[in-house]
XYZ file of C-alpha atoms in Angstrom:
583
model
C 39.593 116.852 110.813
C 37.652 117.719 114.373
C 34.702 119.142 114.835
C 35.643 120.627 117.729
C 38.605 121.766 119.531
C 39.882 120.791 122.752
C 40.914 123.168 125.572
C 42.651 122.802 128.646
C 41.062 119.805 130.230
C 42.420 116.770 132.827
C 45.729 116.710 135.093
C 48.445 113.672 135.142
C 49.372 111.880 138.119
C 51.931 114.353 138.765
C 49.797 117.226 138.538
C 50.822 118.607 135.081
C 47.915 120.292 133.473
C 46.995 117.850 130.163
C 45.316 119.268 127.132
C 42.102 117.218 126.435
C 42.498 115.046 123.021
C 40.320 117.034 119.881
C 36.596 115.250 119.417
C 36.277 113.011 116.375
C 33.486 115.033 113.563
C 31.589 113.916 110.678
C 34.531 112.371 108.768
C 35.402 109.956 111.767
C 32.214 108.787 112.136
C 31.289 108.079 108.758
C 35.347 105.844 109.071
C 34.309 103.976 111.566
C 30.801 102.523 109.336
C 33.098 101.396 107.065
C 35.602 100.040 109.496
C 32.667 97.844 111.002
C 32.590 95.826 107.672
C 35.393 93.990 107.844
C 34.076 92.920 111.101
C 30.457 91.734 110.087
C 32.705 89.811 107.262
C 34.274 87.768 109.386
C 31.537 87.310 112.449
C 29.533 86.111 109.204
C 31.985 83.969 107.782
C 32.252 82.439 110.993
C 28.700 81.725 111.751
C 27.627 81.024 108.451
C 30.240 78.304 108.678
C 28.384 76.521 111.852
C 24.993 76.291 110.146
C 27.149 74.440 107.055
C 28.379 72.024 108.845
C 25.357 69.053 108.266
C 26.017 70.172 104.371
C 29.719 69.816 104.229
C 29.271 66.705 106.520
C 26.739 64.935 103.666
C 28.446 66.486 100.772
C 32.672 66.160 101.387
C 32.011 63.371 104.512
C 35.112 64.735 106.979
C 36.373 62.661 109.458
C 35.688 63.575 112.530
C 39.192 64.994 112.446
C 39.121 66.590 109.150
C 35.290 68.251 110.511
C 37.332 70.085 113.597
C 40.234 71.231 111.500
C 37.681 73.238 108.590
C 36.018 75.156 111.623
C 39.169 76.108 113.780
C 42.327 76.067 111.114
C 41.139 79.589 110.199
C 41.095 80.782 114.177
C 44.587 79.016 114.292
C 45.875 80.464 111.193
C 44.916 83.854 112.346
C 45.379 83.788 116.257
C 49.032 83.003 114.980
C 49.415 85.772 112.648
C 47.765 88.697 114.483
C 50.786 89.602 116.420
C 52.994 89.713 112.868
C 50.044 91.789 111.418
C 49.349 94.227 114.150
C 52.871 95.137 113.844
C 52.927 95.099 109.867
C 50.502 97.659 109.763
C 52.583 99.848 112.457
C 54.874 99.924 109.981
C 53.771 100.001 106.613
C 49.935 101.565 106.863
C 47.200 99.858 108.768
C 45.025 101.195 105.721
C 47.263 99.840 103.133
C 47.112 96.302 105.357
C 43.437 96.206 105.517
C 43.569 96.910 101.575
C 45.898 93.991 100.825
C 44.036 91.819 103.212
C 40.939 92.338 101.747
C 41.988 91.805 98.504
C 43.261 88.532 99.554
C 40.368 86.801 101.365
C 38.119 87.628 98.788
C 40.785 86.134 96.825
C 40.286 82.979 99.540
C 36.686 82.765 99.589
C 36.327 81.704 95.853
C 38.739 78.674 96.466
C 36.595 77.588 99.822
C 33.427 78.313 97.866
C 34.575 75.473 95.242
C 36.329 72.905 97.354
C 35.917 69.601 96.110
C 37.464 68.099 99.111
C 37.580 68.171 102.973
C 41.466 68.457 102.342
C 40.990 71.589 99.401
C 38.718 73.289 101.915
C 40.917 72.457 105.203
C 43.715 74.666 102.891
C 41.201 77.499 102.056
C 40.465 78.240 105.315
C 43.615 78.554 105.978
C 44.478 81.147 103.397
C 41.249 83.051 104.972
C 42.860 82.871 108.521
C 46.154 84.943 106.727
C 44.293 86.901 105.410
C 41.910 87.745 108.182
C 44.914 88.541 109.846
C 45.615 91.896 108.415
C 42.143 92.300 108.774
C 41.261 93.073 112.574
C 44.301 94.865 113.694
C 44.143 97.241 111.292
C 40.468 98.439 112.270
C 40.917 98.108 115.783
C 44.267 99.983 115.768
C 42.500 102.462 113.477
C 39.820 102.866 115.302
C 42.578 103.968 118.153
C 43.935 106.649 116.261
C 40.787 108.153 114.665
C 38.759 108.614 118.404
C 41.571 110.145 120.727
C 38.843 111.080 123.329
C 38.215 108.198 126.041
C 34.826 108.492 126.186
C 34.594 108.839 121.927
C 36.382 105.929 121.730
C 34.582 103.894 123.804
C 31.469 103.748 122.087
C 33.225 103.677 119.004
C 34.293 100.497 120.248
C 30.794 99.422 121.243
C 29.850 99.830 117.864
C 32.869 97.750 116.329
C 32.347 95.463 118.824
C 28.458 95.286 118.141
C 29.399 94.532 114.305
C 30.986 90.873 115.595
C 27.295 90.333 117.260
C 25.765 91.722 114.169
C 27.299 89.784 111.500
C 26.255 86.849 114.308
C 22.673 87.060 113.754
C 23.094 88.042 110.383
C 25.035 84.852 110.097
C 22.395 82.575 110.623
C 19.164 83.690 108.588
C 21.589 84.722 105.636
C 23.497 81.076 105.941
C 20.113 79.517 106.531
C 18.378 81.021 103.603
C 21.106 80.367 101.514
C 21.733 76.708 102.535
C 18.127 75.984 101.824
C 18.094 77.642 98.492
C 21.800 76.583 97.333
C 25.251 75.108 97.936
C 27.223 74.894 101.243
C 29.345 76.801 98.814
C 27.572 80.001 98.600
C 28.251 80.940 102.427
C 31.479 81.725 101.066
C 30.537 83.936 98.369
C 28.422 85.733 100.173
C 32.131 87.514 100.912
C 32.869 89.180 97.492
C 30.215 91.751 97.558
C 31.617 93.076 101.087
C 35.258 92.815 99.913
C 34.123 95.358 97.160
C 32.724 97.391 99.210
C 35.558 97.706 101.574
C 38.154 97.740 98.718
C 35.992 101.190 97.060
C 34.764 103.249 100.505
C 38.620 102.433 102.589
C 40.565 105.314 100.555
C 37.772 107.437 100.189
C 37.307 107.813 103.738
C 39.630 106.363 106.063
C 43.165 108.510 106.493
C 45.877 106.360 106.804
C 48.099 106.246 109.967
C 51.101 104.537 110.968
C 54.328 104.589 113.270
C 57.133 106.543 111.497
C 59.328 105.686 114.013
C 58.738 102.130 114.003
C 61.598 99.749 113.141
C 61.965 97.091 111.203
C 60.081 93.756 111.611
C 62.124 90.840 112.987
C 61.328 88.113 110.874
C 62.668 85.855 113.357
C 60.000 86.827 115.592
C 57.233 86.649 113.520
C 58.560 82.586 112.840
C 58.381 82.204 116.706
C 54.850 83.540 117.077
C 53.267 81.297 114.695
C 55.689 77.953 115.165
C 54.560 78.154 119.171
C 51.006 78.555 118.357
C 50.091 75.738 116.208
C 52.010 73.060 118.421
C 50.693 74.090 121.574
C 46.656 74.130 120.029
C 47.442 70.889 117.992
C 48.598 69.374 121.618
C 45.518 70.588 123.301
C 42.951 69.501 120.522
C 44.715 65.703 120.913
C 44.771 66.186 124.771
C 41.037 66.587 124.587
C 40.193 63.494 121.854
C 42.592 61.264 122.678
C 43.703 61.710 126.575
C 47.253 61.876 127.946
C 50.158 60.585 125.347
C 53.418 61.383 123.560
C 52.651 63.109 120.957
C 49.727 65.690 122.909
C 52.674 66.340 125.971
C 55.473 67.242 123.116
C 53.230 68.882 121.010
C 52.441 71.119 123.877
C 56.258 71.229 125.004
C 57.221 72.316 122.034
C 54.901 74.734 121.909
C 55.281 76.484 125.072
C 59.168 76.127 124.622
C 58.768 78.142 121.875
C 56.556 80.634 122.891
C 58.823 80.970 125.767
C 61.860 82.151 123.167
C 59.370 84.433 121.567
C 59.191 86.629 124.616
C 62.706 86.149 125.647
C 63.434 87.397 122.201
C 60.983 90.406 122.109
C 62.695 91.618 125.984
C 66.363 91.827 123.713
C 65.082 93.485 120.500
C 64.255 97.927 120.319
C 61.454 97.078 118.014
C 59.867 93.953 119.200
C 56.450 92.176 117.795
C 54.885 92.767 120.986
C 55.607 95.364 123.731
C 55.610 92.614 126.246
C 55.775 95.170 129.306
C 52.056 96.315 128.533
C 51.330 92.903 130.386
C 52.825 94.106 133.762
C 50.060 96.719 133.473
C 47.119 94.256 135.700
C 43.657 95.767 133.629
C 45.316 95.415 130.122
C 46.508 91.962 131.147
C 43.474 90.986 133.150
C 41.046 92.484 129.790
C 43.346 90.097 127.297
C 42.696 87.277 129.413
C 38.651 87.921 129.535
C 38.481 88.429 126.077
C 40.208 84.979 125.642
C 37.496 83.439 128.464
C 34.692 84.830 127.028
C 34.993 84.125 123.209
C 35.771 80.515 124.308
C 32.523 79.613 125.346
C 30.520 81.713 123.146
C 32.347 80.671 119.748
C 31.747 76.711 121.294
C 28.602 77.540 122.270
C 28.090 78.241 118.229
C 29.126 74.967 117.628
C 27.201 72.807 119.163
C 24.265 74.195 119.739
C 24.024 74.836 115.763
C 24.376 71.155 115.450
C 21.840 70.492 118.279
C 18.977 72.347 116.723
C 19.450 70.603 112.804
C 20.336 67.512 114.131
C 18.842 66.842 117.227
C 15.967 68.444 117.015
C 15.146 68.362 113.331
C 15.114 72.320 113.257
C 15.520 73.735 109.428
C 18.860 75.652 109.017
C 16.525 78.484 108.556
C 14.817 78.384 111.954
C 17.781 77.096 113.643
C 19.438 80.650 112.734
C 15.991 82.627 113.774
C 16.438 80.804 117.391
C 20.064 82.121 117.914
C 19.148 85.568 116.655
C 17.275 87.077 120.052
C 20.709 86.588 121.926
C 22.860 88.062 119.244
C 20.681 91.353 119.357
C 21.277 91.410 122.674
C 24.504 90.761 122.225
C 24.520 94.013 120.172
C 22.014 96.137 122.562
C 24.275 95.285 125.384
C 27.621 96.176 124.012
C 25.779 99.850 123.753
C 24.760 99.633 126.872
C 27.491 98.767 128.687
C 28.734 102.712 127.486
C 26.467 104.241 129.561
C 26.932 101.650 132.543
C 30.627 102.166 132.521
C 30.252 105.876 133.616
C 28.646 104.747 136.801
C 30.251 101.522 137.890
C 33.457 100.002 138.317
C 35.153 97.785 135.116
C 35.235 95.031 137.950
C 31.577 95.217 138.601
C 30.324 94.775 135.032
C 32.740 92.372 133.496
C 32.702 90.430 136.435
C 28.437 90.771 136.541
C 28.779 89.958 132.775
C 30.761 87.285 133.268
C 28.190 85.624 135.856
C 25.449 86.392 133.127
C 26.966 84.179 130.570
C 28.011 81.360 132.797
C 23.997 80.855 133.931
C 23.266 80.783 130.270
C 25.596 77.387 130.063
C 23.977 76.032 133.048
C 20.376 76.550 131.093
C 21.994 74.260 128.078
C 22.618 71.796 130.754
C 19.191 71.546 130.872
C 18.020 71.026 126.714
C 16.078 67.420 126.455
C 17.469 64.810 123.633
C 13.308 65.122 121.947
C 10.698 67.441 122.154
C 11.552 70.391 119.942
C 9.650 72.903 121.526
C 11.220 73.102 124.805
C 14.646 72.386 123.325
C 13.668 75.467 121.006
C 12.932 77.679 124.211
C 15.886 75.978 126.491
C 18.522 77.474 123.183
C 16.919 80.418 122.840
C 17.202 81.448 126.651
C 20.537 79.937 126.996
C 22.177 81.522 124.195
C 20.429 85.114 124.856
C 22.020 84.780 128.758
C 25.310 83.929 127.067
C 25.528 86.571 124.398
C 24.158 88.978 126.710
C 26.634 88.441 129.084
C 29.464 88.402 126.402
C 28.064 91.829 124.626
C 28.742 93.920 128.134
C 31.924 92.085 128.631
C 33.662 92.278 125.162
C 33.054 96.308 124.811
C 34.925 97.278 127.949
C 37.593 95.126 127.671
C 38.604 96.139 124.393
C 38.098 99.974 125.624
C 40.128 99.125 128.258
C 43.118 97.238 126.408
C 43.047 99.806 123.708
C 43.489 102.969 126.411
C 46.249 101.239 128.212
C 47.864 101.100 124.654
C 50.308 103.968 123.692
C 48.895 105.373 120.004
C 51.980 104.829 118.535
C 51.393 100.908 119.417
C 47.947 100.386 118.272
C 48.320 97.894 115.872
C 50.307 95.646 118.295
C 48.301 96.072 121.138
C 44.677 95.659 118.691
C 46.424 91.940 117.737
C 46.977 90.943 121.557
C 43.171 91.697 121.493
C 42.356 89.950 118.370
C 44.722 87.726 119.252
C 42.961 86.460 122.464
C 39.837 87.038 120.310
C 40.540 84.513 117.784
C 42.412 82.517 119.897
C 39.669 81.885 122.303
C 37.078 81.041 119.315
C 39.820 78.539 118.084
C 40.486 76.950 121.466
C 36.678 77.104 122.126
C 36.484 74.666 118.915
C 39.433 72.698 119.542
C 38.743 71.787 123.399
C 35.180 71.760 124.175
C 34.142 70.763 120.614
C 37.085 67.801 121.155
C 35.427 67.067 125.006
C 31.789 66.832 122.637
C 33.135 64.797 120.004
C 35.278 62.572 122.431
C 31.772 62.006 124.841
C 29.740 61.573 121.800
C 32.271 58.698 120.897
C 32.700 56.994 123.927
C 28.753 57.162 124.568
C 27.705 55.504 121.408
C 29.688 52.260 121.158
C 27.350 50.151 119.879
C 23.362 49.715 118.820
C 21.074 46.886 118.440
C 20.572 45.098 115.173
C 22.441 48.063 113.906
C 26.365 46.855 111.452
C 29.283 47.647 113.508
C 30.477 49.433 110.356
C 27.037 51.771 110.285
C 28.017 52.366 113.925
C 31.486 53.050 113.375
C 30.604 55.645 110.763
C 28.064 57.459 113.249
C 30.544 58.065 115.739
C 32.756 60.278 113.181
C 29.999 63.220 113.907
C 26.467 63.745 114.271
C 26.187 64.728 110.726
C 28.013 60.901 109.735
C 25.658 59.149 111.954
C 22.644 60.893 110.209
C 24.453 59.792 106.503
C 24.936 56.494 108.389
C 20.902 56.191 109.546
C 19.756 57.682 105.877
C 21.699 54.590 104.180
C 20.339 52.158 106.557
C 16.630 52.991 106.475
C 14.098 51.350 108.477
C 13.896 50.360 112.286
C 17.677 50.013 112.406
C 18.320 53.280 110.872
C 15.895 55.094 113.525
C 17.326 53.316 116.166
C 20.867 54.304 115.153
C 19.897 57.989 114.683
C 18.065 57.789 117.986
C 20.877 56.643 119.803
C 23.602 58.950 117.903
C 20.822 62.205 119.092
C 21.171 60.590 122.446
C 24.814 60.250 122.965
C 25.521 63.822 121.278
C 22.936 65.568 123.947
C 24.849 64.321 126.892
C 27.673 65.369 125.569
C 26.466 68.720 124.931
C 25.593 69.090 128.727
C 29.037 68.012 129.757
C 30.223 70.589 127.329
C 28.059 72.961 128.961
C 29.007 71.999 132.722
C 32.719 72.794 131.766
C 32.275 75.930 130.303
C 30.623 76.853 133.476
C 33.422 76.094 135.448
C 35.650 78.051 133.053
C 33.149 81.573 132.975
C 33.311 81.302 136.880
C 36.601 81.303 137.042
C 37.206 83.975 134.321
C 34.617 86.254 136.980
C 36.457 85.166 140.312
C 38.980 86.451 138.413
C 38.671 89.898 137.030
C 36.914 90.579 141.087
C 39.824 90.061 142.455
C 42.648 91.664 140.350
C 40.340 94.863 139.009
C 38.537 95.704 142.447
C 39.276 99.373 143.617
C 40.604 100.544 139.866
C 37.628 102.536 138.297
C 36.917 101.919 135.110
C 39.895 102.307 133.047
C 38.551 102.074 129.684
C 36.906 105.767 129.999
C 39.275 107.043 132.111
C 43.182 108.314 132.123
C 43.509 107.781 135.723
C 46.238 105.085 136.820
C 45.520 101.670 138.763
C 47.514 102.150 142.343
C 50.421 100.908 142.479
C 54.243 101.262 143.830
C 56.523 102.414 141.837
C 58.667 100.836 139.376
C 56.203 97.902 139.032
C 54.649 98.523 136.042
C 51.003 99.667 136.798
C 51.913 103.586 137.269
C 51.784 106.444 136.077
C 54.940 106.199 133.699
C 54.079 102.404 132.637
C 53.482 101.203 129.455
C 49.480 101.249 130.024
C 49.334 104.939 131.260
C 48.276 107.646 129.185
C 50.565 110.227 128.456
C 53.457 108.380 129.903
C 56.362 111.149 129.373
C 53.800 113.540 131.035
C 54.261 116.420 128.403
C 50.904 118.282 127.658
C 48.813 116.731 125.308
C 51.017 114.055 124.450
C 48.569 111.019 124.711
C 46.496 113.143 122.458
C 48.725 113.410 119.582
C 50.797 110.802 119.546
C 48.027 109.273 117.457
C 46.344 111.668 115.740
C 46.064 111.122 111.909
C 46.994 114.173 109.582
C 48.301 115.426 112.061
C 45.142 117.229 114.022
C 45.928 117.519 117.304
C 44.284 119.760 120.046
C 44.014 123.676 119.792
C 47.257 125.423 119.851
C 49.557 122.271 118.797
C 52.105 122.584 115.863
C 53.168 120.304 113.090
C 56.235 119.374 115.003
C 54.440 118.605 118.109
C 51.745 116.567 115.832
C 54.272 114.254 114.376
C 56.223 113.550 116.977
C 54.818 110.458 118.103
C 53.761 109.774 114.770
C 50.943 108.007 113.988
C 49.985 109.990 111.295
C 50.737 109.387 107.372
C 50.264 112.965 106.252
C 50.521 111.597 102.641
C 48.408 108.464 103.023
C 44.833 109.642 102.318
C-alpha cells in the first residue's frame, strides 16, 4: 500500500524508541482526490444556496421565519447527526457510510430541486442535513487512517480543507450562471453529477477501514445528541428575533438539560458516541472550539453579504459570486500555506494571527456604504478576502491538530466533533447573527412615507419581500420603500459585522492563552506539559501512541493492514482499523 517503508524513527515521552508510521504512495493520493468531492458538494450546496435566496424569496415568498429555517435546518439537521454518524461508520465502514450517504442526498437534492413550497423545501433540506451527515465523518476519519505520517497528513488535510474553500468560489459563478440562465431549482441539481461520480471512483479506490473492536451503538445516545441540539439552537435563533421570553429560556433549558444527560450517559457506557475524555486534552478542545468560532462568522458572513451585493447594491448574481471569489482562493492558497508555516511557528501563533486576520476583515464590512456600488464592490471584496484568508490558515491546523490528538481507532468520532463544530458554527452563524440582521432590519424600518402599512409590513419579512413589496408598488412610493428597506438592512449589516468582531477577538484571546508554550501539535507527536493524571499527558486520550508499544500509533489505523517495516498481521490488526475484506 506504501511507497515507502518506515524505519526506526521518533521516541515517546518515556523514552521508548517508536517506529515511524509507513508514507502514504500513489494509491493514497489518488483516495484522497476523490475524498475531496464530497466536500466541494456540500461547500457548493451551501453557497449556491446564499446566491438563491432573492429567487426563492420572489418565487415561494418565505416568511422571514420560514427564509432562516431553508438556510440553517440543513446545518441543524447535520450538526445533530454527526456525532451518531462518526460513530456509525466506526462501526459498520466509513466507506460503506459515505456510499449510503451519497446515495441518499442525491436522493434529497431532486426533492429540494422541485419544491413547490417554502414548507416542501424547509423538509428537503432537512433530508440533505441526514444525509450530509454520513458524509464528512467518513472522509475526514478516512483521511486519518489512509496518511499515518503527521506531516502526510497534514497537508492532506490542507487539501480537504481547501475543497470547502473551493467548492466556495465555485459556489458562486456556478450558482450565478445558473440562476441567470434557469431555476432557483437547478442549484440543487447541480448535485447528481457529483453523487455519480463519488458513487463509481469510492470502491475503486478508497480501502475501507473501520473499528473491529467497536461496540455496539447506543441508540439511546444517539436520541440525546440530536433531542439537545435542536432545542438549544431553536432557543437561541428566538433569543436573537424576539428577545428574552418563555419559550427562548426553556427551549434553551431543555436543551442544555439534555445535552447534559448525553455526556453523563457517554462517562457510564464502554462504547460511548463520543470519547468525552479527548476534551480534557486543552489543543483538541481548544481546536473544536476555533473551528466552531471561525465557521460562525464566515458562513454569516455568506449570508449577508450575498444579499448585500443583489440587493443593495443591484449587483447580478453573476458578479456578486465573481466579488466573493478573490477571498475564497485565498481561502484555498492559505490553507496550503499554513503547511509550510506550521513547521516554523507555534499552533498558538498562527491560529491566533489568523484569527486577528479575519476579525479586521469584519471591521472593513463595518465600513460598506447603503449606495454607490463601486466602493461597496471594493469594501466586499477586501473584507471577505481578510476573512477567508484568515479562516483558510486557521481551519487547516485545527483540524490537523484535532485529528492527531485522535486515537486511529476513533477517527470517525473524533472527525464528527470536528464536523460537528463545523456545521454547527455555520448553523449558529445563520441562526444568531442572521436573527441580530433580520431583527435590526425590522426594528429599523417601521414605517415609510406615502408608502401602505401593509407594503411596509411585507418589506420587513426580508430584503428580498421588501424588493417584491417595492416591484408591486411602482413609482415614487415603491423607490422610496426600496430605498428605505436598502437603508435599514445596511445598518444592520454593520451591527452584524461589529459583533462578529467581538466574537473573532475573543476566539484569538483565546487560543493565546490556552495553546502558548505547546508547539504545534498538529505535525508533531510530542505532548502538551502537563501533571499527571490530568488528561493532557503522555498516556491521555490525545497522545499518540498512548500504551507506548512501538509503532502502535502507526498501526492502529492502518488500512489492509500495512503497517511499518517489520510489523506482522497480528500486530496490524490489533487496533483495527483496517477491513481487510472491504476493498
Amino acid at each position: 500500500m506504501s511507497s515507502a517503508k518506515a524505519g526506526t524513527g521518533p521516541t515517546d515521552a518515556h523514552g521508548r524508541d517508536r517506529a515511524a508510521p509507513a508514507l502514504a504512495g500513489p494509491r493514497e493520493w489518488a483516495a484522497l482526490a476523490v475524498l475531496v468531492l464530497p466536500v466541494i458538494l456540500i461547500s457548493v450546496d451551501s453557497t449556491v444556496l446564499g446566491f438563491a435566496v432573492p429567487a426563492l424569496s420572489e418565487d415561494l415568498r418565505p416568511t422571514a421565519g420560514q427564509l432562516l429555517w431553508i438556510v440553517d435546518v440543513y446545518g441543524f439537521i447535520l450538526a445533530g447527526l454527526l456525532v451518531t454518524m462518526g460513530s456509525l461508520g466506526d462501526r459498520i465502514g466509513r466507506r460503506r457510510l459515505l456510499m449510503i450517504g451519497s446515495a441518499a442526498f442525491g436522493a434529497a437534492s431532486l426533492i429540494a430541486a422541485f419544491s413547490p413550497t417554502a414548507e416542501t423545501l424547509i423538509i428537503a433540506r432537512a433530508l440533505l442535513g441526514l444525509a450530509g451527515a454520513s458524509l464528512m465523518p467518513s472522509t475526514l476519519s478516512l483521511l486519518r487512517n489512509i496518511f499515518l505520517d503527521a506531516r502526510q497528513r497534514l497537508l492532506a488535510i490542507a487539501i480537504w480543507a481547501s475543497g470547502f474553500s473551493g467548492g466556495a468560489a465555485l459556489g458562486p459563478i456556478l450558482g450565478g450562471w445558473l440562476l441567470e440562465h434557469f431555476s432557483w431549482g437547478s442549484v440543487f441539481l447541480i448535485n447528481l453529477p457529483v453523487m455519480v461520480l463519488i458513487l463509481v471512483l469510492v470502491p475503486l479506490l478508497v480501502r475501507e477501514s473501520r473499528n473491529p473492536e467497536a461496540g455496539r451503538l447506543d441508540l439511546l445516545s444517539a436520541v440525546l445528541s440530536m433531542a439537545a441540539m435542536l432545542p438549544a439552537v431553536y432557543g437561541i435563533k428566538k433569543l436573537a428575533t424576539e428577545g428574552f421570553g418563555v419559550v427562548p429560556i426553556a427551549s434553551l433549558a431543555v436543551g442544555f438539560g439534555l445535552g447534559y444527560l448525553f455526556v453523563r450517559r457517554q462517562r457510564q457506557l464502554d462504547d460511548p458516541l463520543i470519547d468525552v475524555d479527548l476534551f480534557r486534552h486543552r489543543v483538541f478542545s481548544v481546536a473544536v472550539a476555533t473551528n466552531l468560532m471561525i465557521v460562525f462568522s464566515l458562513v454569516s458572513s455568506l449570508f449577508f453579504l450575498t444579499q448585500y451585493l443583489q440587493l443593495v447594491l443591484g449587483v447580478s448574481p453573476m458578479r456578486a459570486g465573481l466579488v466573493l471569489v478573490p477571498g475564497l482562493v485565498l481561502s484555498v492558497l492559505a490553507g496550503l500555506v499554513a503547511v509550510r508555516l506550521s513547521r516554523r511557528l507555534s499552533l498558538a501563533a498562527v491560529i491566533g494571527g489568523s484569527l486577528l486576520t479575519t476579525a479586521s476583515g469584519f471591521a472593513v464590512l463595518v465600513l460598506a456604504p447603503e449606495s454607490g456600488v463601486t466602493t461597496g464592490v471594493v469594501t466586499v471584496a477586501l473584507g471577505f478576502s481578510l476573512i477567508s484568508t484568515g479562516a483558510g490558515f486557521a481551519e487547516t491546523l485545527t483540524n490537523g491538530a484535532i485529528m492527531s490528538a485522535a486515537p486511529p481507532q476513533r477517527a470517525g468520532a473524533a472527525s464528527a466533533i470536528s464536523e460537528t463544530a463545523y456545521e454547527l458554527g455555520a448553523a449558529l452563524g445563520v441562526a444568531v447573527l442572521g436573527s441580530v440582521l433580520t431583527a435590526s432590519y425590522r426594528s429599523q424600518l417601521t414605517g415609510v412615507e406615502d408608502v401602505p402599512a401593509e407594503a411596509v409590513d411585507a418589506a420587513r419579512e426580508t430584503l428580498g419581500g421588501a424588493a417584491n413589496a417595492a416591484a408591486d408598488l411602482g413609482g415614487g412610493a415603491g423607490d422610496a420603500l426600496m430605498g428605505a428597506a436598502r437603508s435599514a438592512f445596511t445598518d444592520g449589516m454593520h451591527l452584524t459585522s461589529v459583533i462578529a468582531v467581538v466574537i473573532v477577538l475573543a476566539a484569538a484571546t483565546q487560543v493565546w492563552v490556552l495553546l502558548r508554550g505547546l508547539g504545534n501539535p498538529a505535525v508533531d507527536a510530542s505532548p502538551e506539559p502537563s501533571a499527571p493524571g490530568d488528561g493532557n499527558g503522555p498516556d491521555a486520550a490525545g497522545a499518540p501512541d498512548a500504551a507506548g508499544a512501538p509503532g502502535a500509533g502507526a498501526l492502529a489505523g492502518a488500512p489492509d493492514g500495512a503497517g511499518p517495516a517489520g510489523s506482522t498481521p497480528a500486530a496490524g490488526s490489533a487496533s483495527g482499523a483496517p477491513d481487510h475484506g472491504g476493498r
